[in-house]
PDB file of C-alpha atoms in Angstrom:
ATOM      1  CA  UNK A   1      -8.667  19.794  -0.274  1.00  0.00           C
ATOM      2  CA  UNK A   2      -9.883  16.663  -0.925  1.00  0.00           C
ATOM      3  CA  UNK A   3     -11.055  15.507  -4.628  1.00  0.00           C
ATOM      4  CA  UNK A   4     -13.641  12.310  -5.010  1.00  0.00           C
ATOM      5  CA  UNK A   5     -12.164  10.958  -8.145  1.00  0.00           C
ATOM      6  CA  UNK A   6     -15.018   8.539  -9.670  1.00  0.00           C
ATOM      7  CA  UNK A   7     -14.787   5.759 -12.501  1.00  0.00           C
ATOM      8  CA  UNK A   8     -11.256   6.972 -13.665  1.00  0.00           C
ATOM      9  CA  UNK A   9      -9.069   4.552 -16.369  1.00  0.00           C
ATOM     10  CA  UNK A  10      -6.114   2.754 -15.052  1.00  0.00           C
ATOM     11  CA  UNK A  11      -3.843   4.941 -17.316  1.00  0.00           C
ATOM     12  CA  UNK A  12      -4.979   8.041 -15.715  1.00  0.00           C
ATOM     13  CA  UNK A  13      -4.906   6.391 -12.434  1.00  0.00           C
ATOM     14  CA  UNK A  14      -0.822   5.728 -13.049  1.00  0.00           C
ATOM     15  CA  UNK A  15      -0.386   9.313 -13.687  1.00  0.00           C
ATOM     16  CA  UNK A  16      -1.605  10.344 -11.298  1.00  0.00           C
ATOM     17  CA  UNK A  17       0.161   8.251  -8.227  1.00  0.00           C
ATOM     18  CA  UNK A  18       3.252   8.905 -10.803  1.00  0.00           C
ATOM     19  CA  UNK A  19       2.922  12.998 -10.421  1.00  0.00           C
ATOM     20  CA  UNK A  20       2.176  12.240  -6.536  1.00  0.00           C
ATOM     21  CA  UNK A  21       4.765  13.114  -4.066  1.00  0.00           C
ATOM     22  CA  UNK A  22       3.054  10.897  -1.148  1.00  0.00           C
ATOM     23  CA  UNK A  23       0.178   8.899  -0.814  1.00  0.00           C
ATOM     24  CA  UNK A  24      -1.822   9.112   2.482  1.00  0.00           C
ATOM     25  CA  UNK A  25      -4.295   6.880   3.462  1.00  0.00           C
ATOM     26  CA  UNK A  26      -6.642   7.981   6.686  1.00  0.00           C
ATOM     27  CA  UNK A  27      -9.140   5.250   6.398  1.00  0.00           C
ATOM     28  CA  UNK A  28     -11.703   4.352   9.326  1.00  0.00           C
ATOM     29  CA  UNK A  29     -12.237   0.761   9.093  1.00  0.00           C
ATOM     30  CA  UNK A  30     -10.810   0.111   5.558  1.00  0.00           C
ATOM     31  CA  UNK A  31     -10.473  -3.661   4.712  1.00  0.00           C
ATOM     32  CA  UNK A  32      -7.929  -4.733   2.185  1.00  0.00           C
ATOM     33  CA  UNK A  33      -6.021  -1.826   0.758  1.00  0.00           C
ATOM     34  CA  UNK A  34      -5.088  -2.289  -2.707  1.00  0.00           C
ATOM     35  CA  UNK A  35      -4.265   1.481  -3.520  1.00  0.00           C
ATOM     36  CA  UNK A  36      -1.365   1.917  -0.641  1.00  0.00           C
ATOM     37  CA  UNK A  37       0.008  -1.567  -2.353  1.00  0.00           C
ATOM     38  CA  UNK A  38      -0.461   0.330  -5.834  1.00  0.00           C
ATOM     39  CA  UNK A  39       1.240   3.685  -4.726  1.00  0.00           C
ATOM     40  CA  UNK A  40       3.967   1.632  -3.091  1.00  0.00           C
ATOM     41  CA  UNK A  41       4.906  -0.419  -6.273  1.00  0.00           C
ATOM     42  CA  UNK A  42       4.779   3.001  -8.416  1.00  0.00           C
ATOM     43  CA  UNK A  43       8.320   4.000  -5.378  1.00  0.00           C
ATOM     44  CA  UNK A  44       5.613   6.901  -3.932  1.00  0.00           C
ATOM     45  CA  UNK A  45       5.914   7.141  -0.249  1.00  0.00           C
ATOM     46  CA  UNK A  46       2.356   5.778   1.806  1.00  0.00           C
ATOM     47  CA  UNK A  47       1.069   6.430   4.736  1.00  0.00           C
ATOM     48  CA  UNK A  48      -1.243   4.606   5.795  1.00  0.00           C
ATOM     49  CA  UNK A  49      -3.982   4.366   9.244  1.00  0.00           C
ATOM     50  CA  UNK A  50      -3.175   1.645  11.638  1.00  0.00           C
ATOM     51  CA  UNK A  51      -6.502   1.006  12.421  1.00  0.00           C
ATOM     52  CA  UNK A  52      -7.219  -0.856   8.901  1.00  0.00           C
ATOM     53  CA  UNK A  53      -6.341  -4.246   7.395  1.00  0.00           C
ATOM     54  CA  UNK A  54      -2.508  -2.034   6.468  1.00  0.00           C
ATOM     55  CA  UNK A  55      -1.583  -2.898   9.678  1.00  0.00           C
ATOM     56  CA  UNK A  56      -1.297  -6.222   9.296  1.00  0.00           C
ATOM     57  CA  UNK A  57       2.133  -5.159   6.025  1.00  0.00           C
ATOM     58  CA  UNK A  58       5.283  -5.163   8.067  1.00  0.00           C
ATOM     59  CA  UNK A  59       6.525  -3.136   5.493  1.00  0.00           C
ATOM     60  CA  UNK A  60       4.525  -0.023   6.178  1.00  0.00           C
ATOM     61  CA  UNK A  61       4.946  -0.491  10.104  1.00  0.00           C
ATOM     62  CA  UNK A  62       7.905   2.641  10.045  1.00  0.00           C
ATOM     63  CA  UNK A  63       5.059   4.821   8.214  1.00  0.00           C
ATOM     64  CA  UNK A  64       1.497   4.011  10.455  1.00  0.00           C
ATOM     65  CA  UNK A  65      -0.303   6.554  12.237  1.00  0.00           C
ATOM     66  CA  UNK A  66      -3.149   6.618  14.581  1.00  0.00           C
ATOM     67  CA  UNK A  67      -6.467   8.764  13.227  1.00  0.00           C
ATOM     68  CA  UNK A  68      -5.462  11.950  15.120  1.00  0.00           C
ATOM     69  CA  UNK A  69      -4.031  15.556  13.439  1.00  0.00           C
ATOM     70  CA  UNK A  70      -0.694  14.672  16.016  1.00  0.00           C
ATOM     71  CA  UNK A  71       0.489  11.304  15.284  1.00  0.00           C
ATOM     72  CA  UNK A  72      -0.340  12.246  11.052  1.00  0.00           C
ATOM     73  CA  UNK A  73       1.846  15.198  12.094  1.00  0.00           C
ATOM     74  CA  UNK A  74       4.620  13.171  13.245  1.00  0.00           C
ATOM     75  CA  UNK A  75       4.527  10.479  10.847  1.00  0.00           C
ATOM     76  CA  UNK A  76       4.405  13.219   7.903  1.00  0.00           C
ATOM     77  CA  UNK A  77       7.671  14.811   9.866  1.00  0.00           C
ATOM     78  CA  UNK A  78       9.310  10.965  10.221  1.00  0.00           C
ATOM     79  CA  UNK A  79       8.979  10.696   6.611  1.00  0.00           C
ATOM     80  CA  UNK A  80      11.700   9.780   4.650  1.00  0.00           C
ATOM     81  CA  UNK A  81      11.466   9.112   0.804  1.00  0.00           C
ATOM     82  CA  UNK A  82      14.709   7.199   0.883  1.00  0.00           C
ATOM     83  CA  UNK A  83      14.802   5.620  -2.547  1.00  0.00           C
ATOM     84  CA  UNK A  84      16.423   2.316  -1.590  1.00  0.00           C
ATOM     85  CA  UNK A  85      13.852   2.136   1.479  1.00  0.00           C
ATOM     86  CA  UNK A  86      10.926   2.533  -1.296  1.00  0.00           C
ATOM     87  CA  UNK A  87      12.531   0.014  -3.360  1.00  0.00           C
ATOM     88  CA  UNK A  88      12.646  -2.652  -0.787  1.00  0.00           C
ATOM     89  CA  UNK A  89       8.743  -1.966   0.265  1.00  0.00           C
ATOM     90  CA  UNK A  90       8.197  -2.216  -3.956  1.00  0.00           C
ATOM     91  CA  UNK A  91      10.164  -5.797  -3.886  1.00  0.00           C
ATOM     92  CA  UNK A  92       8.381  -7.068  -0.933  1.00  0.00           C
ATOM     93  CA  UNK A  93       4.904  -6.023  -2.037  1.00  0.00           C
ATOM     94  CA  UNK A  94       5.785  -7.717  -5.190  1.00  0.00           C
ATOM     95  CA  UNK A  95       7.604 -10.948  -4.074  1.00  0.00           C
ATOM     96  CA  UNK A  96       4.386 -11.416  -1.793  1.00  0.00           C
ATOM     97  CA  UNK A  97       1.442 -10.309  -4.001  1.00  0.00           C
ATOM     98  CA  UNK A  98       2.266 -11.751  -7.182  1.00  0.00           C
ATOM     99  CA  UNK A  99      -0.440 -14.315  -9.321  1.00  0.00           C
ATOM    100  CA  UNK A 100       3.278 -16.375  -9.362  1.00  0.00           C
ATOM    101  CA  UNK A 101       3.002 -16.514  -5.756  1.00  0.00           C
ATOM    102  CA  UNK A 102      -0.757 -16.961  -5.366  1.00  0.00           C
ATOM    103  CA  UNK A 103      -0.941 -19.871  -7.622  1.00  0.00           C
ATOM    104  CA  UNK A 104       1.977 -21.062  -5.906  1.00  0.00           C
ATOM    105  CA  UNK A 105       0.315 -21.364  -2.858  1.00  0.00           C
ATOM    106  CA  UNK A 106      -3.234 -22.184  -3.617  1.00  0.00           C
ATOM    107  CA  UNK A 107      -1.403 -25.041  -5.739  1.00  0.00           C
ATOM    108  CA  UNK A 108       0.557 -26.271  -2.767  1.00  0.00           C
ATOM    109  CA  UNK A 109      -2.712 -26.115  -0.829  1.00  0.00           C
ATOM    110  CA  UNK A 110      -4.872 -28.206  -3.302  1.00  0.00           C
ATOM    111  CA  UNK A 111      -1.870 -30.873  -3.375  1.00  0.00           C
ATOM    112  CA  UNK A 112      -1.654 -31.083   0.259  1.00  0.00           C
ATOM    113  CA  UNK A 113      -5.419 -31.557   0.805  1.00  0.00           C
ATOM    114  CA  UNK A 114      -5.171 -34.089  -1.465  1.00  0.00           C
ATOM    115  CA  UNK A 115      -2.818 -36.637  -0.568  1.00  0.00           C
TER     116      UNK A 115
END
């Protein structure tokens, strides 16, 4: 079944990827993918379509499938929600995509065009 869920609040968006047991993501030509990133930091397990902007996070590479019923099928059965595995993809996630680390950057970038 599949449930459109429209202009829900950010607390009842946690519980719900909190009561989910995995988090798929099937997208067509989805750009920047903010809810597998979300999903990930709450430890649920993602999958996500590698024919979208995911592709591009290392850290989902072990959990891509090509848009077919067979390769969902096998990445469903390669699964594993190994708690220290979803931990790492959580640190990673937020080492990368933290405002620390964007000002961080942008910063160095402003200082470099500078000089």
């Amino acid at each position: 079944k599949i449930f459109w869920l429209e202009k829900i609040s950010f607390n009842e968006l946690l519980h719900l990827y909190n009561a989910s047991e995995l988090f798929v993501f099937p997208s067509m030509a989805e750009g920047f993918g903010i809810p597998p990133l979300e999903a990930s930091c709450l430890n649920v397990p993602v999958l996500c379509a590698q024919n979208t902007a995911m592709d591009d996070f290392r850290f989902f590479k072990s959990t891509m499938f090509k848009n077919n019923s067979e390769s969902l099928k096998n990445a469903l059965n390669n699964l594993s929600a190994d708690p220290k595995k979803l931990n790492i993809i959580k640190t990673e996630i937020i080492s990368k995509y933290s405002w620390d680390n964007s000002t961080s950057i942008i910063h160095k970038l402003i200082n470099t065009n500078a000089k």
